[in-house]
Short mmCIF file of C-alpha atoms in Angstrom, two decimals:
data_model
loop_
_atom_site.label_atom_id
_atom_site.label_comp_id
_atom_site.label_asym_id
_atom_site.label_seq_id
_atom_site.Cartn_x
_atom_site.Cartn_y
_atom_site.Cartn_z
CA UNK A 27 10.35 -16.53 -179.54
CA UNK A 28 9.94 -17.26 -175.95
CA UNK A 29 10.70 -15.11 -173.39
CA UNK A 30 13.87 -15.87 -170.95
CA UNK A 31 12.34 -17.04 -167.09
CA UNK A 32 14.07 -16.86 -164.10
CA UNK A 33 13.67 -19.94 -161.48
CA UNK A 34 13.22 -18.60 -157.74
CA UNK A 35 13.25 -22.47 -156.69
CA UNK A 36 10.51 -22.99 -154.27
CA UNK A 37 9.04 -20.24 -152.63
CA UNK A 38 10.16 -20.01 -148.29
CA UNK A 39 7.45 -19.56 -146.15
CA UNK A 40 7.68 -17.30 -143.04
CA UNK A 41 8.19 -19.37 -139.96
CA UNK A 42 4.85 -19.49 -137.64
CA UNK A 43 5.02 -17.80 -134.71
CA UNK A 44 4.61 -20.49 -132.30
CA UNK A 45 7.75 -21.91 -134.11
CA UNK A 46 9.71 -18.40 -133.65
CA UNK A 47 8.41 -18.87 -130.10
CA UNK A 48 9.87 -22.60 -129.87
CA UNK A 49 12.92 -22.85 -131.86
CA UNK A 50 13.37 -19.62 -133.32
CA UNK A 51 13.35 -18.49 -136.88
CA UNK A 52 16.69 -21.21 -137.95
CA UNK A 53 15.84 -24.07 -135.67
CA UNK A 54 19.40 -25.81 -136.27
CA UNK A 55 21.39 -22.65 -135.40
CA UNK A 56 19.30 -22.29 -131.89
CA UNK A 57 19.59 -26.41 -131.52
CA UNK A 58 23.42 -25.43 -131.27
CA UNK A 59 22.91 -22.68 -129.14
CA UNK A 60 21.01 -24.40 -126.77
CA UNK A 61 23.98 -27.67 -126.53
CA UNK A 62 26.64 -25.05 -126.12
CA UNK A 63 25.01 -23.50 -122.89
CA UNK A 64 24.24 -26.69 -121.87
CA UNK A 65 27.61 -27.95 -122.17
CA UNK A 66 29.54 -24.76 -120.85
CA UNK A 67 26.57 -25.09 -117.78
CA UNK A 68 27.52 -28.52 -116.85
CA UNK A 69 30.99 -28.19 -117.58
CA UNK A 70 31.20 -24.76 -115.58
CA UNK A 71 28.93 -25.38 -112.45
CA UNK A 72 29.40 -28.95 -112.45
CA UNK A 73 32.88 -29.81 -113.19
CA UNK A 74 34.84 -26.70 -111.89
CA UNK A 75 32.69 -24.19 -110.10
CA UNK A 76 30.95 -25.06 -106.78
CA UNK A 77 28.79 -22.91 -105.58
CA UNK A 78 28.47 -22.23 -101.79
CA UNK A 79 27.06 -20.40 -99.45
CA UNK A 80 28.53 -19.75 -95.93
CA UNK A 81 26.90 -21.04 -93.26
CA UNK A 82 28.84 -20.45 -89.85
CA UNK A 83 30.89 -17.70 -88.44
CA UNK A 84 34.63 -19.19 -88.40
CA UNK A 85 35.91 -17.43 -91.24
CA UNK A 86 34.01 -13.71 -90.04
CA UNK A 87 35.05 -10.83 -91.01
CA UNK A 88 36.55 -11.98 -94.21
CA UNK A 89 33.36 -14.16 -95.27
CA UNK A 90 29.87 -13.65 -93.62
CA UNK A 91 27.19 -15.55 -92.69
CA UNK A 92 25.08 -15.89 -95.91
CA UNK A 93 27.22 -14.78 -98.36
CA UNK A 94 27.14 -16.44 -101.63
CA UNK A 95 30.26 -17.63 -103.52
CA UNK A 96 32.37 -20.46 -105.96
CA UNK A 97 35.25 -23.10 -105.10
CA UNK A 98 37.02 -23.28 -108.06
CA UNK A 99 37.93 -27.11 -108.36
CA UNK A 100 40.53 -26.90 -111.16
CA UNK A 101 42.24 -24.06 -109.64
CA UNK A 102 45.23 -26.55 -108.06
CA UNK A 103 45.44 -27.84 -111.26
CA UNK A 104 47.67 -24.67 -112.39
CA UNK A 105 49.43 -23.89 -109.14
CA UNK A 106 49.45 -25.87 -105.68
CA UNK A 107 47.78 -24.74 -102.58
CA UNK A 108 49.95 -22.52 -100.79
CA UNK A 109 49.97 -20.13 -97.86
CA UNK A 110 47.03 -17.37 -97.26
CA UNK A 111 44.95 -19.35 -99.82
CA UNK A 112 41.52 -19.79 -98.70
CA UNK A 113 39.99 -23.43 -99.76
CA UNK A 114 36.78 -25.34 -99.40
CA UNK A 115 37.70 -28.82 -97.49
CA UNK A 116 35.41 -31.32 -97.99
CA UNK A 117 34.05 -33.63 -95.09
CA UNK A 118 32.67 -37.16 -96.46
CA UNK A 119 31.63 -35.66 -99.68
CA UNK A 120 30.70 -32.40 -101.25
CA UNK A 121 27.55 -31.31 -99.25
CA UNK A 122 29.01 -29.82 -96.26
CA UNK A 123 32.96 -28.08 -97.00
CA UNK A 124 34.17 -26.33 -94.99
CA UNK A 125 35.91 -22.54 -95.79
CA UNK A 126 39.21 -22.33 -93.85
CA UNK A 127 42.28 -20.90 -94.92
CA UNK A 128 45.19 -22.28 -95.48
CA UNK A 129 48.66 -21.20 -92.74
CA UNK A 130 51.21 -23.98 -92.66
CA UNK A 131 52.49 -26.52 -95.62
CA UNK A 132 53.75 -29.59 -95.52
CA UNK A 133 56.94 -30.37 -93.60
CA UNK A 134 56.43 -27.42 -92.05
CA UNK A 135 56.03 -27.09 -87.75
CA UNK A 136 52.91 -25.03 -86.83
CA UNK A 137 51.96 -24.19 -82.93
CA UNK A 138 49.90 -21.71 -81.30
CA UNK A 139 51.26 -19.34 -78.66
CA UNK A 140 49.06 -16.64 -77.24
CA UNK A 141 46.85 -16.48 -80.33
CA UNK A 142 50.00 -16.36 -82.77
CA UNK A 143 50.75 -18.69 -84.95
CA UNK A 144 54.48 -19.81 -85.27
CA UNK A 145 55.66 -21.80 -88.42
CA UNK A 146 58.74 -23.26 -87.69
CA UNK A 147 59.30 -21.14 -84.66
CA UNK A 148 59.07 -18.01 -86.70
CA UNK A 149 55.46 -15.80 -85.73
CA UNK A 150 53.08 -15.24 -89.34
CA UNK A 151 52.24 -12.25 -90.36
CA UNK A 152 48.20 -12.56 -90.40
CA UNK A 153 46.30 -9.00 -91.57
CA UNK A 154 42.94 -10.73 -91.94
CA UNK A 155 42.97 -11.45 -88.07
CA UNK A 156 40.66 -9.02 -85.81
CA UNK A 157 40.80 -9.46 -82.01
CA UNK A 158 42.77 -13.27 -81.96
CA UNK A 159 41.42 -15.39 -78.85
CA UNK A 160 44.79 -16.53 -77.24
CA UNK A 161 45.01 -20.08 -78.43
CA UNK A 162 47.72 -22.29 -76.88
CA UNK A 163 48.66 -25.59 -78.80
CA UNK A 164 51.00 -27.96 -79.13
CA UNK A 165 53.78 -28.13 -81.80
CA UNK A 166 52.10 -30.09 -84.61
CA UNK A 167 54.79 -31.69 -87.07
CA UNK A 168 52.49 -31.58 -90.71
CA UNK A 169 53.32 -34.89 -92.80
CA UNK A 170 54.75 -34.41 -96.64
CA UNK A 171 50.55 -34.38 -97.81
CA UNK A 172 49.67 -32.30 -94.93
CA UNK A 173 48.39 -28.72 -95.15
CA UNK A 174 47.39 -26.78 -91.31
CA UNK A 175 44.20 -24.87 -91.84
CA UNK A 176 42.50 -22.48 -89.89
CA UNK A 177 39.28 -20.16 -89.68
CA UNK A 178 40.20 -16.16 -90.02
CA UNK A 179 37.54 -15.81 -86.80
CA UNK A 180 40.15 -16.61 -83.43
CA UNK A 181 37.54 -14.41 -81.45
CA UNK A 182 35.89 -18.13 -80.54
CA UNK A 183 37.24 -21.18 -78.09
CA UNK A 184 39.98 -22.89 -80.53
CA UNK A 185 37.39 -25.97 -78.92
CA UNK A 186 34.77 -25.16 -81.02
CA UNK A 187 36.69 -23.87 -84.26
CA UNK A 188 37.25 -27.00 -86.69
CA UNK A 189 41.06 -25.86 -87.42
CA UNK A 190 44.00 -28.90 -87.83
CA UNK A 191 46.12 -31.21 -90.60
CA UNK A 192 44.31 -31.59 -93.87
CA UNK A 193 45.33 -34.15 -96.34
CA UNK A 194 45.42 -32.75 -100.26
CA UNK A 195 42.72 -34.87 -101.23
CA UNK A 196 40.58 -33.41 -99.11
CA UNK A 197 40.81 -30.16 -100.84
CA UNK A 198 38.75 -28.95 -102.95
CA UNK A 199 39.96 -26.09 -104.55
CA UNK A 200 40.33 -21.93 -104.09
CA UNK A 201 37.24 -19.91 -102.96
CA UNK A 202 36.76 -17.72 -106.26
CA UNK A 203 35.92 -14.06 -104.82
CA UNK B 23 2.84 -52.10 -127.24
CA UNK B 24 5.61 -54.04 -126.29
CA UNK B 25 7.94 -50.51 -125.74
CA UNK B 26 5.04 -49.47 -123.37
CA UNK B 27 5.57 -52.98 -121.51
CA UNK B 28 9.13 -52.31 -121.74
CA UNK B 29 8.87 -48.94 -120.54
CA UNK B 30 6.88 -50.17 -117.28
CA UNK B 31 9.03 -52.97 -116.47
CA UNK B 32 12.40 -50.47 -116.18
CA UNK B 33 10.34 -48.22 -113.82
CA UNK B 34 9.04 -50.70 -111.90
CA UNK B 35 12.60 -52.09 -111.98
CA UNK B 36 14.49 -48.95 -110.71
CA UNK B 37 11.48 -48.39 -107.57
CA UNK B 38 11.53 -52.21 -106.58
CA UNK B 39 11.93 -51.96 -103.08
CA UNK B 40 15.99 -52.90 -102.09
CA UNK B 41 17.93 -53.26 -99.23
CA UNK B 42 19.89 -50.48 -99.89
CA UNK B 43 16.91 -48.14 -100.16
CA UNK B 44 15.80 -49.46 -97.15
CA UNK B 45 18.51 -48.44 -95.19
CA UNK B 46 19.09 -45.17 -96.55
CA UNK B 47 14.97 -44.67 -95.41
CA UNK B 48 16.13 -46.01 -91.77
CA UNK B 49 18.99 -43.53 -91.84
CA UNK B 50 16.39 -40.27 -92.98
CA UNK B 51 14.06 -41.67 -90.25
CA UNK B 52 16.89 -41.11 -87.96
CA UNK B 53 17.47 -38.04 -89.50
CA UNK B 54 13.77 -37.04 -88.72
CA UNK B 55 13.35 -38.24 -84.95
CA UNK B 56 16.73 -36.08 -84.30
CA UNK B 57 14.94 -33.16 -85.19
CA UNK B 58 12.94 -30.92 -83.17
CA UNK B 59 11.09 -27.73 -83.75
CA UNK B 60 10.29 -26.60 -80.21
CA UNK B 61 6.88 -26.36 -80.60
CA UNK B 62 6.55 -30.04 -79.55
CA UNK B 63 4.53 -30.81 -76.04
CA UNK B 64 6.70 -32.95 -73.75
CA UNK B 65 4.01 -36.12 -74.64
CA UNK B 66 5.47 -35.65 -78.54
CA UNK B 67 9.16 -35.10 -77.57
CA UNK B 68 9.18 -38.46 -75.32
CA UNK B 69 7.50 -40.45 -78.46
CA UNK B 70 10.12 -38.74 -80.68
CA UNK B 71 12.83 -40.16 -78.10
CA UNK B 72 11.50 -42.99 -78.12
CA UNK B 73 11.38 -43.66 -81.70
CA UNK B 74 14.59 -42.63 -81.91
CA UNK B 75 15.67 -45.32 -79.47
CA UNK B 76 14.08 -47.75 -81.14
CA UNK B 77 16.34 -46.92 -84.48
CA UNK B 78 19.22 -48.70 -82.73
CA UNK B 79 19.79 -52.70 -81.72
CA UNK B 80 19.84 -53.32 -78.23
CA UNK B 81 23.73 -53.67 -77.44
CA UNK B 82 24.35 -50.89 -80.08
CA UNK B 83 27.90 -49.10 -79.30
CA UNK B 84 28.37 -45.38 -79.85
CA UNK B 85 31.79 -44.22 -79.93
CA UNK B 86 31.82 -40.19 -80.60
CA UNK B 87 35.17 -39.90 -78.12
CA UNK B 88 37.17 -38.43 -81.07
CA UNK B 89 34.77 -35.57 -81.53
CA UNK B 90 32.77 -35.00 -78.25
CA UNK B 91 34.42 -35.35 -74.86
CA UNK B 92 32.65 -38.75 -73.63
CA UNK B 93 35.08 -41.19 -72.83
CA UNK B 94 33.65 -44.64 -72.39
CA UNK B 95 30.82 -43.85 -75.42
CA UNK B 96 27.93 -45.36 -75.22
CA UNK B 97 26.66 -48.65 -75.32
CA UNK B 98 23.29 -50.01 -75.42
CA UNK B 99 19.97 -49.03 -76.23
CA UNK B 100 18.64 -48.02 -72.72
CA UNK B 101 22.16 -45.56 -72.69
CA UNK B 102 21.35 -44.04 -75.65
CA UNK B 103 17.56 -43.70 -73.69
CA UNK B 104 18.65 -42.25 -71.04
CA UNK B 105 21.11 -39.38 -72.26
CA UNK B 106 18.61 -38.93 -75.04
CA UNK B 107 15.92 -38.23 -72.68
CA UNK B 108 18.61 -35.75 -70.45
CA UNK B 109 19.68 -34.00 -73.23
CA UNK B 110 16.55 -33.34 -75.63
CA UNK B 111 14.12 -31.43 -73.59
CA UNK B 112 17.43 -28.80 -72.95
CA UNK B 113 17.59 -28.03 -76.62
CA UNK B 114 15.05 -25.62 -77.86
CA UNK B 115 15.04 -27.00 -81.17
CA UNK B 116 17.34 -28.73 -83.69
CA UNK B 117 17.89 -29.82 -86.99
CA UNK B 118 19.69 -32.50 -88.04
CA UNK B 119 20.05 -33.60 -91.51
CA UNK B 120 22.09 -36.51 -93.28
CA UNK B 121 24.44 -35.54 -96.78
CA UNK B 122 26.50 -38.02 -99.36
CA UNK B 123 25.01 -41.09 -97.67
CA UNK B 124 27.44 -44.00 -99.10
CA UNK B 125 25.89 -47.56 -97.98
CA UNK B 126 27.47 -50.98 -98.80
CA UNK B 127 26.02 -54.02 -98.14
CA UNK B 128 28.48 -56.32 -96.10
CA UNK B 129 25.98 -59.52 -95.94
CA UNK B 130 22.44 -59.97 -96.32
CA UNK B 131 22.01 -58.95 -92.61
CA UNK B 132 24.87 -56.12 -92.38
CA UNK B 133 25.97 -52.74 -94.04
CA UNK B 134 28.09 -50.07 -93.67
CA UNK B 135 26.84 -46.39 -94.13
CA UNK B 136 29.28 -43.42 -94.57
CA UNK B 137 27.57 -40.28 -94.08
CA UNK B 138 28.30 -36.52 -93.06
CA UNK B 139 25.75 -35.14 -90.34
CA UNK B 140 24.76 -31.34 -89.47
CA UNK B 141 22.96 -30.18 -86.68
CA UNK B 142 21.45 -26.47 -85.93
CA UNK B 143 20.38 -25.80 -83.01
CA UNK B 144 17.41 -23.23 -82.83
CA UNK B 145 18.65 -19.40 -82.71
CA UNK B 146 22.01 -20.69 -83.75
CA UNK B 147 24.31 -19.57 -86.97
CA UNK B 148 26.50 -21.79 -86.35
CA UNK B 149 26.44 -25.52 -87.94
CA UNK B 150 28.17 -28.50 -86.62
CA UNK B 151 28.73 -31.08 -89.20
CA UNK B 152 30.25 -34.40 -88.47
CA UNK B 153 31.76 -37.53 -90.54
CA UNK B 154 30.27 -40.94 -89.06
CA UNK B 155 30.65 -44.58 -90.38
CA UNK B 156 27.11 -46.34 -89.17
CA UNK B 157 27.49 -49.88 -89.39
CA UNK B 158 23.68 -51.12 -89.80
CA UNK B 159 21.90 -54.47 -88.47
CA UNK B 160 18.93 -55.73 -90.21
CA UNK B 161 16.79 -57.52 -87.06
CA UNK B 162 13.20 -58.46 -87.29
CA UNK B 163 12.78 -57.24 -90.83
CA UNK B 164 14.33 -53.60 -89.79
CA UNK B 165 17.05 -51.74 -90.06
CA UNK B 166 18.46 -50.82 -86.98
CA UNK B 167 21.84 -49.21 -85.99
CA UNK B 168 24.39 -51.28 -84.38
CA UNK B 169 26.97 -49.44 -83.96
CA UNK B 170 28.12 -45.42 -84.68
CA UNK B 171 31.66 -43.91 -85.57
CA UNK B 172 32.59 -40.67 -85.40
CA UNK B 173 35.37 -40.47 -88.34
CA UNK B 174 37.81 -37.45 -87.68
CA UNK B 175 39.29 -36.84 -91.02
CA UNK B 176 42.03 -34.78 -90.03
CA UNK B 177 44.20 -34.19 -87.34
CA UNK B 178 43.57 -31.74 -84.42
CA UNK B 179 46.41 -29.85 -82.21
CA UNK B 180 46.52 -30.84 -78.70
CA UNK B 181 44.99 -27.82 -77.07
CA UNK B 182 46.89 -26.45 -73.63
#
């Protein structure tokens, strides 16, 4: 009479140390993790968030020179641009982006009178402003697809400060922080 | 063997000189010539100004009155040279960069280039950026700038 034996199958060898360093103990799981990480990074930083570094004084004191931030390119998918939003505005491409604040919406009339913004003849409350210079500008009627954007730093001359009516398609998204 | 030949052929095709690449190189040279470190001597500055002016055609037309208060614009290489000669020494240093360059060949000898140029003067934190459309013209085997037009992609209010 023979004793029963238990078949343990092929013996499992422990992976070599270099294999653990390169692909982990479970290469298939490591591959899936790397794939998911790459996909997430591409989705977040390639499609949704656009990293920016503030390079200019026009949004001071809200955003200072050298600060790093992100533009959320999907932000307008869920809520249209609105007054008070700080948004990224592009030029020819997306390498140079203006960071400005939306102060007037499509169809509105806007003018600067002694440094104060008037929308449809009503003064706009802007608590983020510090010591604005007395800008005076002619009234501008915005078109159905135009947003008026301007920086928070109005201590500088109006001529040196890029501001005006931009098309909706030029607005990339809201600033994240 | 066939795979190696195909790979080498693919690389050679990818890196072959095309007119678009030559235009990109010419515009890159334009930005490099417009960049001054502030440490150049007078002769080096004059050489750079000559090189920069030489990148424009004899009858080059510069239209930047939309963004800079120059009523008549600039016409011809000579007037560009004079303006550069008068203006550049006043700037301590300036760094000019080209971004988002798009080139469209119109025919074998002309092309349109749209770009954003940024400039930062030495000691200044502010960066000036402006979108331009350039008409590039091939003359004697060299791509030169025939026309520069500033593009104002938005409506500016009238300052009173």
